[in-house]
Amino acid sequence: MSVESSVRAVTTLRLTEMKQRGEKIAMLTSYDYSMAKIVDAAGVDVILVGDSAANVMAGYETTLPITLDMMIYHARAVVRAVKRALVVVDLPFGTYQGNSKVALDSAIRIMKETEADAVKLEGGAEVLESVERILSAGIPVMGHLGLTPQSIHKFGTYNVRAKEQAEADKLLHDAHLLEEAGCFGIVLEKIPAALGARVASELHIPVIGIGAGGGVDGQVLVAHDLFGITQDFSPRFLRRYADLHAVMSSAVSSYVADVKSRDFPNEKEQY
Ligand code: KIV
C-alpha cells in the first residue's frame, strides 16, 4: 500500500465535518476479513473491531477475557479488507486502566501491528491520564461512556445507565473531559435518549449511540446482532436487518441432507 493510499477515505476530520453538516454517521462492528469486506463496501463510515468479539466470536459471557493479542488478530484481518471506512479498535480490559504507560504501549501495539486508524476505550475521568498519554503519541482516541461492558461486575446488570441525575451529571462531565482531552468521538451506550441528545448538542465531536436514541450524531450496532446471527440478545434498541441465523441453519441442514442422500456432489461437482 502506498503512503497516499494508506489513508482511508473516512478520517476523523471527515467525521467532524459530517457532524457539522448534520450527516449521520453509520458505524458497525467487524472482526474478520470477509465480513469487513461486505460492511466496508456497503458504505459503513466507521468499522469497530469491538471487544464484543469476546462474546460473538469467542463465546465468552462478558468482554473481559479477550486479550490484546486476540484483538490484534481480529483487527489485522479487518484492516486487510477495508478500503474506505475508518477502522477503530477497542483496547481490551486490563490494557489501559490504572497505568498510562501500559495504555500507551497497548495502543502503540494496536497501531503498529494492525495499521488501524484509532483506538477506543471505556470510561471518563478514571482513564483520562491514559487517554491523554495515548493522544500525546498522535494516536486518535474514541471514548465510550454510559453502559461500559468492561465494568459489568461493578454495574451488576446490563440495564440502562444514567437514569439517575448524579450518574447523568457525571456522564456529561466525562464527555466534556474527553472532548477537551482531544478525543475525536465518543460512543454512548444504553442511556436515556434525552441525555444522548444533550451530550451530542453540547459537544463538537461526533457522538455515536447504541441505545442512546436518535438525537446523537450516528449509530453503532454489533454486526452479528444486525444480521440476526445472534438469537438470545434482544434489547429494545436492536433492529435486526436480516435473519441470517435461519438462512445459515437452513443452508447447513440442506447440505447435511444432500451429503447423507449422496445428492452432493453430483456429476458436475467433481473432477
Ligand atoms: O465492543 C463493541 O462492540 C462496542 C460497541 C457495542 C459499541 O463497544
Short mmCIF file of C-alpha atoms and ligand atoms in Angstrom, two decimals:
data_model
loop_
_atom_site.label_atom_id
_atom_site.label_comp_id
_atom_site.label_asym_id
_atom_site.label_seq_id
_atom_site.Cartn_x
_atom_site.Cartn_y
_atom_site.Cartn_z
CA MET A 1 0.00 0.00 0.00
CA SER A 2 1.50 3.39 -0.96
CA VAL A 3 1.71 6.22 1.58
CA GLU A 4 -1.11 8.05 -0.18
CA SER A 5 -3.46 5.08 -0.40
CA SER A 6 -2.83 4.01 3.22
CA VAL A 7 -5.06 6.91 4.29
CA ARG A 8 -8.65 5.69 4.10
CA ALA A 9 -11.43 7.88 2.69
CA VAL A 10 -13.10 8.34 6.06
CA THR A 11 -10.86 10.19 8.52
CA THR A 12 -11.50 11.55 12.00
CA LEU A 13 -11.65 15.03 10.44
CA ARG A 14 -14.27 13.87 7.95
CA LEU A 15 -16.43 12.57 10.81
CA THR A 16 -16.37 16.00 12.47
CA GLU A 17 -17.36 17.59 9.16
CA MET A 18 -20.24 15.11 8.87
CA LYS A 19 -21.45 16.17 12.30
CA GLN A 20 -21.17 19.85 11.32
CA ARG A 21 -23.33 19.39 8.25
CA GLY A 22 -25.81 17.14 10.05
CA GLU A 23 -24.95 13.97 8.14
CA LYS A 24 -25.48 10.93 10.36
CA ILE A 25 -22.57 8.54 10.84
CA ALA A 26 -23.07 4.77 10.38
CA MET A 27 -20.75 2.58 12.45
CA LEU A 28 -20.79 -1.22 12.68
CA THR A 29 -18.52 -3.87 14.17
CA SER A 30 -16.48 -6.39 12.19
CA TYR A 31 -13.98 -8.95 13.41
CA ASP A 32 -12.83 -10.78 10.29
CA TYR A 33 -11.77 -10.19 6.69
CA SER A 34 -14.83 -11.49 4.85
CA MET A 35 -17.40 -9.63 6.93
CA ALA A 36 -15.35 -6.41 6.98
CA LYS A 37 -15.20 -6.52 3.18
CA ILE A 38 -19.01 -6.63 2.95
CA VAL A 39 -19.50 -3.99 5.64
CA ASP A 40 -16.98 -1.59 4.07
CA ALA A 41 -18.30 -2.00 0.53
CA ALA A 42 -21.87 -1.36 1.74
CA GLY A 43 -20.88 2.14 2.87
CA VAL A 44 -20.41 1.99 6.64
CA ASP A 45 -18.37 5.03 7.75
CA VAL A 46 -16.64 3.57 10.80
CA ILE A 47 -15.80 -0.10 11.40
CA LEU A 48 -15.29 -1.00 15.03
CA VAL A 49 -13.21 -4.03 15.87
CA GLY A 50 -15.06 -4.23 19.16
CA ASP A 51 -14.14 -6.27 22.19
CA SER A 52 -17.65 -7.67 21.71
CA ALA A 53 -15.58 -10.18 19.71
CA ALA A 54 -15.21 -11.83 23.11
CA ASN A 55 -18.97 -12.56 23.03
CA VAL A 56 -19.84 -13.13 19.38
CA MET A 57 -16.59 -14.65 18.10
CA ALA A 58 -15.24 -16.44 21.16
CA GLY A 59 -18.41 -17.22 23.11
CA TYR A 60 -17.43 -15.60 26.42
CA GLU A 61 -20.19 -14.29 28.74
CA THR A 62 -18.50 -10.88 29.12
CA THR A 63 -15.93 -8.85 27.21
CA LEU A 64 -13.35 -9.15 29.98
CA PRO A 65 -11.43 -12.27 28.87
CA ILE A 66 -10.37 -11.04 25.42
CA THR A 67 -6.67 -10.24 25.23
CA LEU A 68 -4.66 -7.64 23.33
CA ASP A 69 -3.20 -10.40 21.13
CA MET A 70 -6.72 -11.59 20.25
CA MET A 71 -7.85 -8.04 19.42
CA ILE A 72 -4.78 -7.56 17.24
CA TYR A 73 -5.54 -10.80 15.37
CA HIS A 74 -9.10 -9.62 14.61
CA ALA A 75 -8.02 -6.07 13.71
CA ARG A 76 -5.35 -7.22 11.25
CA ALA A 77 -7.91 -9.29 9.37
CA VAL A 78 -10.35 -6.37 9.25
CA VAL A 79 -7.77 -3.81 8.14
CA ARG A 80 -6.71 -6.07 5.24
CA ALA A 81 -10.30 -5.87 3.93
CA VAL A 82 -11.16 -2.21 4.43
CA LYS A 83 -10.68 0.41 1.71
CA ARG A 84 -12.97 3.24 2.77
CA ALA A 85 -14.14 3.16 6.41
CA LEU A 86 -12.23 4.43 9.42
CA VAL A 87 -11.11 1.40 11.47
CA VAL A 88 -11.30 1.76 15.26
CA VAL A 89 -10.02 -0.97 17.58
CA ASP A 90 -11.13 -1.50 21.18
CA LEU A 91 -8.45 -1.56 23.85
CA PRO A 92 -9.42 -4.66 25.84
CA PHE A 93 -9.96 -4.82 29.59
CA GLY A 94 -6.73 -4.57 31.58
CA THR A 95 -4.64 -2.92 28.88
CA TYR A 96 -5.19 0.76 29.73
CA GLN A 97 -6.74 1.21 33.18
CA GLY A 98 -4.56 2.29 36.06
CA ASN A 99 -1.27 2.85 34.25
CA SER A 100 -0.98 5.29 31.39
CA LYS A 101 2.37 3.87 30.24
CA VAL A 102 0.76 0.44 29.82
CA ALA A 103 -2.11 2.17 27.99
CA LEU A 104 0.28 3.85 25.58
CA ASP A 105 2.18 0.60 24.98
CA SER A 106 -1.12 -1.20 24.25
CA ALA A 107 -2.30 1.50 21.84
CA ILE A 108 1.07 1.56 20.07
CA ARG A 109 0.94 -2.24 19.62
CA ILE A 110 -2.51 -1.90 18.03
CA MET A 111 -1.45 0.88 15.67
CA LYS A 112 1.87 -0.76 14.70
CA GLU A 113 0.71 -4.35 14.35
CA THR A 114 -2.72 -3.77 12.75
CA GLU A 115 -2.43 -0.48 10.80
CA ALA A 116 -5.85 0.53 12.14
CA ASP A 117 -6.75 4.21 12.38
CA ALA A 118 -7.71 4.72 16.02
CA VAL A 119 -8.38 3.07 19.37
CA LYS A 120 -11.43 3.15 21.64
CA LEU A 121 -11.53 2.78 25.40
CA GLU A 122 -14.17 2.85 28.12
CA GLY A 123 -14.50 5.42 30.91
CA GLY A 124 -14.14 9.12 31.70
CA ALA A 125 -12.19 10.83 34.46
CA GLU A 126 -10.81 7.49 35.71
CA VAL A 127 -8.93 6.86 32.46
CA LEU A 128 -8.17 10.46 31.48
CA GLU A 129 -4.43 10.15 32.08
CA SER A 130 -4.32 7.13 29.77
CA VAL A 131 -6.37 8.97 27.14
CA GLU A 132 -4.01 11.96 27.25
CA ARG A 133 -0.89 9.81 27.05
CA ILE A 134 -2.18 7.86 24.04
CA LEU A 135 -3.21 11.10 22.33
CA SER A 136 0.25 12.58 23.00
CA ALA A 137 1.69 9.89 20.72
CA GLY A 138 -0.56 11.05 17.87
CA ILE A 139 -2.97 8.13 18.18
CA PRO A 140 -6.64 9.10 17.72
CA VAL A 141 -8.82 8.03 20.66
CA MET A 142 -12.56 7.42 20.82
CA GLY A 143 -14.26 7.43 24.24
CA HIS A 144 -17.09 5.17 25.43
CA LEU A 145 -19.48 6.19 28.23
CA GLY A 146 -22.79 5.01 29.66
CA LEU A 147 -23.05 1.23 29.77
CA THR A 148 -19.39 0.26 29.60
CA PRO A 149 -19.40 -3.55 29.38
CA GLN A 150 -15.87 -3.90 30.78
CA SER A 151 -17.33 -2.65 34.11
CA ILE A 152 -20.15 -5.22 34.19
CA HIS A 153 -19.01 -6.60 37.53
CA LYS A 154 -19.26 -3.10 39.04
CA PHE A 155 -22.72 -2.42 37.50
CA GLY A 156 -24.08 -5.92 38.16
CA THR A 157 -26.55 -5.66 35.22
CA TYR A 158 -26.67 -4.62 31.56
CA ASN A 159 -29.61 -2.28 32.29
CA VAL A 160 -29.92 1.31 31.01
CA ARG A 161 -27.34 3.61 32.68
CA ALA A 162 -27.50 7.26 33.81
CA LYS A 163 -31.21 7.33 34.61
CA GLU A 164 -30.39 8.97 37.94
CA GLN A 165 -29.35 12.63 37.93
CA ALA A 166 -25.97 12.06 39.62
CA GLU A 167 -24.87 9.48 37.04
CA ALA A 168 -26.20 11.63 34.19
CA ASP A 169 -24.23 14.64 35.51
CA LYS A 170 -21.05 12.56 35.73
CA LEU A 171 -21.56 11.25 32.20
CA LEU A 172 -21.98 14.77 30.83
CA HIS A 173 -18.90 15.94 32.73
CA ASP A 174 -16.88 12.94 31.46
CA ALA A 175 -17.98 13.63 27.88
CA HIS A 176 -16.65 17.18 28.13
CA LEU A 177 -13.40 15.94 29.70
CA LEU A 178 -12.87 13.51 26.82
CA GLU A 179 -13.58 16.20 24.23
CA GLU A 180 -11.23 18.67 25.93
CA ALA A 181 -8.52 16.00 26.12
CA GLY A 182 -8.73 15.63 22.32
CA CYS A 183 -10.85 12.53 21.67
CA PHE A 184 -12.23 12.57 18.11
CA GLY A 185 -15.53 10.97 19.09
CA ILE A 186 -17.48 9.24 21.82
CA VAL A 187 -19.73 6.18 21.92
CA LEU A 188 -22.70 6.39 24.30
CA GLU A 189 -24.21 3.03 25.19
CA LYS A 190 -27.69 2.36 26.59
CA ILE A 191 -28.64 5.68 28.19
CA PRO A 192 -31.85 7.77 28.04
CA ALA A 193 -32.39 9.37 24.61
CA ALA A 194 -32.72 12.87 26.12
CA LEU A 195 -29.28 12.58 27.71
CA GLY A 196 -27.77 11.29 24.47
CA ALA A 197 -29.21 14.26 22.57
CA ARG A 198 -27.92 16.69 25.20
CA VAL A 199 -24.37 15.31 25.04
CA ALA A 200 -24.42 15.46 21.22
CA SER A 201 -25.67 19.04 21.23
CA GLU A 202 -23.07 20.23 23.75
CA LEU A 203 -20.07 18.51 22.15
CA HIS A 204 -18.36 19.49 18.90
CA ILE A 205 -17.03 15.98 18.28
CA PRO A 206 -19.29 13.22 16.90
CA VAL A 207 -21.32 11.27 19.45
CA ILE A 208 -22.27 7.77 18.28
CA GLY A 209 -25.03 5.94 20.10
CA ILE A 210 -26.01 2.35 20.74
CA GLY A 211 -29.29 2.52 22.59
CA ALA A 212 -28.81 6.27 23.11
CA GLY A 213 -31.70 7.46 20.92
CA GLY A 214 -31.93 9.30 17.62
CA GLY A 215 -30.62 12.66 18.81
CA VAL A 216 -26.96 11.65 18.59
CA ASP A 217 -24.69 12.06 15.56
CA GLY A 218 -24.61 8.44 14.48
CA GLN A 219 -25.41 4.86 15.39
CA VAL A 220 -23.37 1.73 16.06
CA LEU A 221 -24.51 -1.88 16.27
CA VAL A 222 -22.79 -5.22 16.67
CA ALA A 223 -22.85 -6.78 13.18
CA HIS A 224 -23.93 -10.23 14.40
CA ASP A 225 -27.00 -8.63 16.03
CA LEU A 226 -27.88 -6.58 12.92
CA PHE A 227 -27.57 -9.69 10.72
CA GLY A 228 -29.71 -11.75 13.10
CA ILE A 229 -26.95 -14.30 13.69
CA THR A 230 -27.25 -13.87 17.47
CA GLN A 231 -30.58 -15.13 18.81
CA ASP A 232 -30.50 -14.69 22.55
CA PHE A 233 -29.94 -10.91 22.61
CA SER A 234 -32.96 -8.68 22.03
CA PRO A 235 -32.59 -5.29 23.69
CA ARG A 236 -35.14 -2.63 22.72
CA PHE A 237 -32.56 -0.64 20.73
CA LEU A 238 -31.71 -3.51 18.40
CA ARG A 239 -33.15 -3.58 14.89
CA ARG A 240 -32.38 -6.83 13.08
CA TYR A 241 -31.95 -6.27 9.35
CA ALA A 242 -31.78 -9.94 8.41
CA ASP A 243 -32.38 -13.39 9.81
CA LEU A 244 -29.07 -14.96 8.91
CA HIS A 245 -29.48 -17.49 11.70
CA ALA A 246 -32.41 -19.01 9.81
CA VAL A 247 -30.70 -18.69 6.42
CA MET A 248 -27.48 -20.30 7.66
CA SER A 249 -29.24 -23.05 9.62
CA SER A 250 -31.34 -23.98 6.62
CA ALA A 251 -28.28 -23.99 4.33
CA VAL A 252 -26.38 -26.29 6.67
CA SER A 253 -29.39 -28.62 7.09
CA SER A 254 -29.73 -28.87 3.31
CA TYR A 255 -26.00 -29.61 2.96
CA VAL A 256 -26.16 -32.36 5.60
CA ALA A 257 -29.23 -33.88 3.91
CA ASP A 258 -27.57 -33.76 0.48
CA VAL A 259 -24.39 -35.43 1.74
CA LYS A 260 -26.34 -38.14 3.54
CA SER A 261 -28.54 -38.80 0.50
CA ARG A 262 -25.50 -38.82 -1.82
CA ASP A 263 -27.03 -35.94 -3.80
CA PHE A 264 -23.87 -33.89 -3.16
CA PRO A 265 -21.53 -33.88 -5.00
CA ASN A 266 -23.22 -34.56 -8.33
CA GLU A 267 -21.55 -35.32 -11.68
CA LYS A 268 -20.72 -31.68 -12.39
CA GLU A 269 -19.29 -31.07 -8.92
CA GLN A 270 -16.37 -33.48 -9.27
CA TYR A 271 -13.19 -33.93 -11.38
O1 KIV B 1 -17.34 -3.85 21.56
C1 KIV B 1 -18.28 -3.32 20.94
O2 KIV B 1 -18.87 -3.90 20.02
C2 KIV B 1 -18.68 -1.99 21.33
C3 KIV B 1 -19.97 -1.48 20.77
C4 KIV B 1 -21.09 -2.09 21.49
C5 KIV B 1 -20.03 -0.01 20.78
O3 KIV B 1 -18.02 -1.36 22.09
#
